[in-house]
Coordinates of C-alpha atoms and ligand atoms in Angstrom, one line a residue:
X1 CA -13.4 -19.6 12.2
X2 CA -12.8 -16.5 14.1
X3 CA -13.7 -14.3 11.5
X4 CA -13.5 -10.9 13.7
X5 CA -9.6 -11.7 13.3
X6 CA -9.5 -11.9 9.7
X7 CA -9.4 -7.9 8.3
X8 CA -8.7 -6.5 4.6
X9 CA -6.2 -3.7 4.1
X10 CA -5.2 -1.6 1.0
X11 CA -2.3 -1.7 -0.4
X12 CA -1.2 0.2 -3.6
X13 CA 2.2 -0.5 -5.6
X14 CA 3.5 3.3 -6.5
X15 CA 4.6 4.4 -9.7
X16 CA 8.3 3.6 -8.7
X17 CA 7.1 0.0 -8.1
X18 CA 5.6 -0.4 -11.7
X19 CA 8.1 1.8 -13.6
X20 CA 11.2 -0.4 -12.1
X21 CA 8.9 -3.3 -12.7
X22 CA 8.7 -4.8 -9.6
X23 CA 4.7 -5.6 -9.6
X24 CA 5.3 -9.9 -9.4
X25 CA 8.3 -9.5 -6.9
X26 CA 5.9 -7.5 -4.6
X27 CA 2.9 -9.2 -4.8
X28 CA 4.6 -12.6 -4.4
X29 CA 5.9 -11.2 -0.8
X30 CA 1.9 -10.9 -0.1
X31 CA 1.3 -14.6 -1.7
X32 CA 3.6 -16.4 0.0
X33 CA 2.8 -15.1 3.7
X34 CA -1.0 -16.9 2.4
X35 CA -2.3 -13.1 2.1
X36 CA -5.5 -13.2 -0.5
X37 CA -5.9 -10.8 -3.2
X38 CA -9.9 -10.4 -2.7
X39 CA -9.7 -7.2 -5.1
X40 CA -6.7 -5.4 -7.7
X41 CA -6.6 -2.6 -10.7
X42 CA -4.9 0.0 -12.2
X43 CA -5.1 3.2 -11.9
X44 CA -3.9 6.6 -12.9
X45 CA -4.0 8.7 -10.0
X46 CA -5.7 11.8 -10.1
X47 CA -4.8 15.0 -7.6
X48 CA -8.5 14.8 -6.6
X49 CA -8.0 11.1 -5.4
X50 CA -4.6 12.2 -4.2
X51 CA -6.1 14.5 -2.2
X52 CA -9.0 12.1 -0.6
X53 CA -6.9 9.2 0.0
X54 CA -3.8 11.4 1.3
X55 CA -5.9 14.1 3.5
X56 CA -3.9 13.1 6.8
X57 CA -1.1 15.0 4.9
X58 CA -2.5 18.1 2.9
X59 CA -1.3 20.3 5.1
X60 CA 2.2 19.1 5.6
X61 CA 5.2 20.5 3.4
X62 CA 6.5 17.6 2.0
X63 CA 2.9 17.1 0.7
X64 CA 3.5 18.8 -3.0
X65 CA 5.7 16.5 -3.7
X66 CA 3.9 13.3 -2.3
X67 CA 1.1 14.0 -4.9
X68 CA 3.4 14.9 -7.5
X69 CA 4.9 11.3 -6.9
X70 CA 1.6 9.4 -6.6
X71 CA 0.1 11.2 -9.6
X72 CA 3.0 10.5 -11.8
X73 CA 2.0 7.5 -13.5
X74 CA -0.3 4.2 -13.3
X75 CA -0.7 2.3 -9.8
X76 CA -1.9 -0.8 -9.1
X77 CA -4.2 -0.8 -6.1
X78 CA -5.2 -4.3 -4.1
X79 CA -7.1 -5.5 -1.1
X80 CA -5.8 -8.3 0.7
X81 CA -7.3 -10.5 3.0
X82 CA -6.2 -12.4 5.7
X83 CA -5.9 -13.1 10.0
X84 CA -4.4 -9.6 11.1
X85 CA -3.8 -8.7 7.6
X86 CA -3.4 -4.4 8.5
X87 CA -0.7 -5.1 11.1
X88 CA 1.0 -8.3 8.9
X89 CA 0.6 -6.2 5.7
X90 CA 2.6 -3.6 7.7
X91 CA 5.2 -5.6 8.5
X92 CA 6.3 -7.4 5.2
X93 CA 6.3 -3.4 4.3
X94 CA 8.3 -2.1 6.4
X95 CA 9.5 1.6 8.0
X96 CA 8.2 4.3 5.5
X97 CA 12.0 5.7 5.2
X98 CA 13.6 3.0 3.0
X99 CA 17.0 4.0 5.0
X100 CA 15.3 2.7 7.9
X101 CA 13.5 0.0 6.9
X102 CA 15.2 -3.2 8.1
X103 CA 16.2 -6.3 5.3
X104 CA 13.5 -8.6 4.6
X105 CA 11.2 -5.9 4.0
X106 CA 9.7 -4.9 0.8
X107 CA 11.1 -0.9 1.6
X108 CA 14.3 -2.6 3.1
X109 CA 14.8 -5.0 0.3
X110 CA 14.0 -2.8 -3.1
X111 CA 14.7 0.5 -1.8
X112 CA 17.3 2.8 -0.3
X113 CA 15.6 6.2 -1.0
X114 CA 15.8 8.8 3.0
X115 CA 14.2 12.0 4.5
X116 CA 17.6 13.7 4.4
X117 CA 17.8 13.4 0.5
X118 CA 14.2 13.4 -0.5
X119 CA 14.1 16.7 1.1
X120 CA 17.0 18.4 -0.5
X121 CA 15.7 17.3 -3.9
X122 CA 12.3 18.2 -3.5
X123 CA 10.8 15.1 -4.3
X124 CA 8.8 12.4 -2.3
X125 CA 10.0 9.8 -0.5
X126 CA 10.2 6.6 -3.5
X127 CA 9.0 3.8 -0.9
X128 CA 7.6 1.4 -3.6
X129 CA 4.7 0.8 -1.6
X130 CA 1.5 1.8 0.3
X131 CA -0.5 0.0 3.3
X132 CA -3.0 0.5 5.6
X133 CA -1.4 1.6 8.8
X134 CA -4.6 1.0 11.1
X135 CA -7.8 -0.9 11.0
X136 CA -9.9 2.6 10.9
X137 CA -7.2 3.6 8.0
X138 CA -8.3 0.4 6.0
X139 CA -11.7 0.5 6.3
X140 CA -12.2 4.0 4.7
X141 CA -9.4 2.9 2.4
X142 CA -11.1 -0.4 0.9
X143 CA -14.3 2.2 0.4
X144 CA -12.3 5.1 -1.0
X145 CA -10.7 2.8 -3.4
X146 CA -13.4 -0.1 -4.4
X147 CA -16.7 -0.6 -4.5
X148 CA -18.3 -3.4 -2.9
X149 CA -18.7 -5.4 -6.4
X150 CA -15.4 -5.2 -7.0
X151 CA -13.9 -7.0 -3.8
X152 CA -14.7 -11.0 -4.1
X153 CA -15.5 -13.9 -2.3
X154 CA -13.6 -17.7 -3.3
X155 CA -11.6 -20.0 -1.7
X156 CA -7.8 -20.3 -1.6
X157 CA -5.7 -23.5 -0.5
X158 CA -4.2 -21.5 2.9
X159 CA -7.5 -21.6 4.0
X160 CA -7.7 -25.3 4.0
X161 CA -4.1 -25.3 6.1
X162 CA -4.8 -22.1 7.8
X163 CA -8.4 -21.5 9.1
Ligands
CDP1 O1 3.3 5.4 3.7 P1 3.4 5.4 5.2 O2 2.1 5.2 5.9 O3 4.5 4.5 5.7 O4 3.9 6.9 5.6 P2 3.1 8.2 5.8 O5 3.8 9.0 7.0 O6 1.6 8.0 5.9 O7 3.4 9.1 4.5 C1 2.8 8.8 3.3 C2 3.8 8.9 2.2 O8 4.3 10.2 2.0 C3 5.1 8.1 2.4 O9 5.0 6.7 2.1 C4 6.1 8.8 1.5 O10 6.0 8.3 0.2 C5 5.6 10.2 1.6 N1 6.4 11.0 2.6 C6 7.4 11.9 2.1 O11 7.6 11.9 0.9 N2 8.1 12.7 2.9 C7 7.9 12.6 4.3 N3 8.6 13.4 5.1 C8 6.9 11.8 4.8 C9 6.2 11.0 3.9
MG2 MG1 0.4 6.4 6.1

């Protein structure tokens, strides 16, 4: 097996993705493309870890509202596992702007939120959804968000079909 192809990303299911209820329909996108789950939780954001796991964006404008959205209620935070799992993870996602993102995708599929109104109303953009955008991004990710213990080791049937 060619394991320097197979990578983790993070990915974490917003507040908007619990509140609207939403959790199963997501993570089945994930299941079904053979991703693995190798780690999940809940948590309730703090602005600390706000600040940690959004520090690309502190110093931006829109970021206020960003941690105002991502501290706002319960997430549910996951590693997955698979061949090219930062770019594919990407992918089923899709553009950060749900306006943008095409059909198909999890933003283009359960969301219509854009920058134009977002802005005006002085709120986040409500995109469902977080991932990993780089393999740098989702290594300091996976550490930010879970320790070692808490990411495990079995075997699912893709990798009998797959690997
Ligand atoms: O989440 P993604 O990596 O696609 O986008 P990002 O550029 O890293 O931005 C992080 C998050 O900030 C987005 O997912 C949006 O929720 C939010 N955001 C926003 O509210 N307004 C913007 N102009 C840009 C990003
Ligand atoms: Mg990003």
């Amino acid at each position: 097996m060619p394991k320097s192809m197979i990578q983790r990303t993070l990915v974490l299911l917003k507040p908007d993705a619990i509140q609207r209820s939403l959790i199963g329909t997501i993570l089945s996108r994930f299941e079904h493309a053979g991703l693995k789950i190798v780690a999940m939780k809940m948590v309730w954001v703090d602005k600390e870890l706000s600040k940690k796991h959004y520090s690309e964006h502190i110093n931006k404008d829109f970021y206020k509202y960003l941690e105002s959205f991502i501290t706002s209620g319960p997430l549910i935070a996951i590693v997955l596992e698979g061949i090219f799992a930062v770019e594919i993870v990407r992918k089923i996602v899709g553009s950060t702007e749900p306006k943008k993102a095409l059909p198909g995708t999890i933003r283009g599929d359960f969301a219509h939120h854009a920058y134009d109104y977002a802005n005006k109303a002085g709120i986040a953009i409500k995109n469902l959804i977080h991932a990993s955008s780089s393999i740098e991004e989702a290594e300091k990710e996976v550490k930010l968000w879970f320790k070692e213990k808490e990411i495990h080791t079995y075997k699912t049937v893709h990798e009998l079909h797959v690997f």
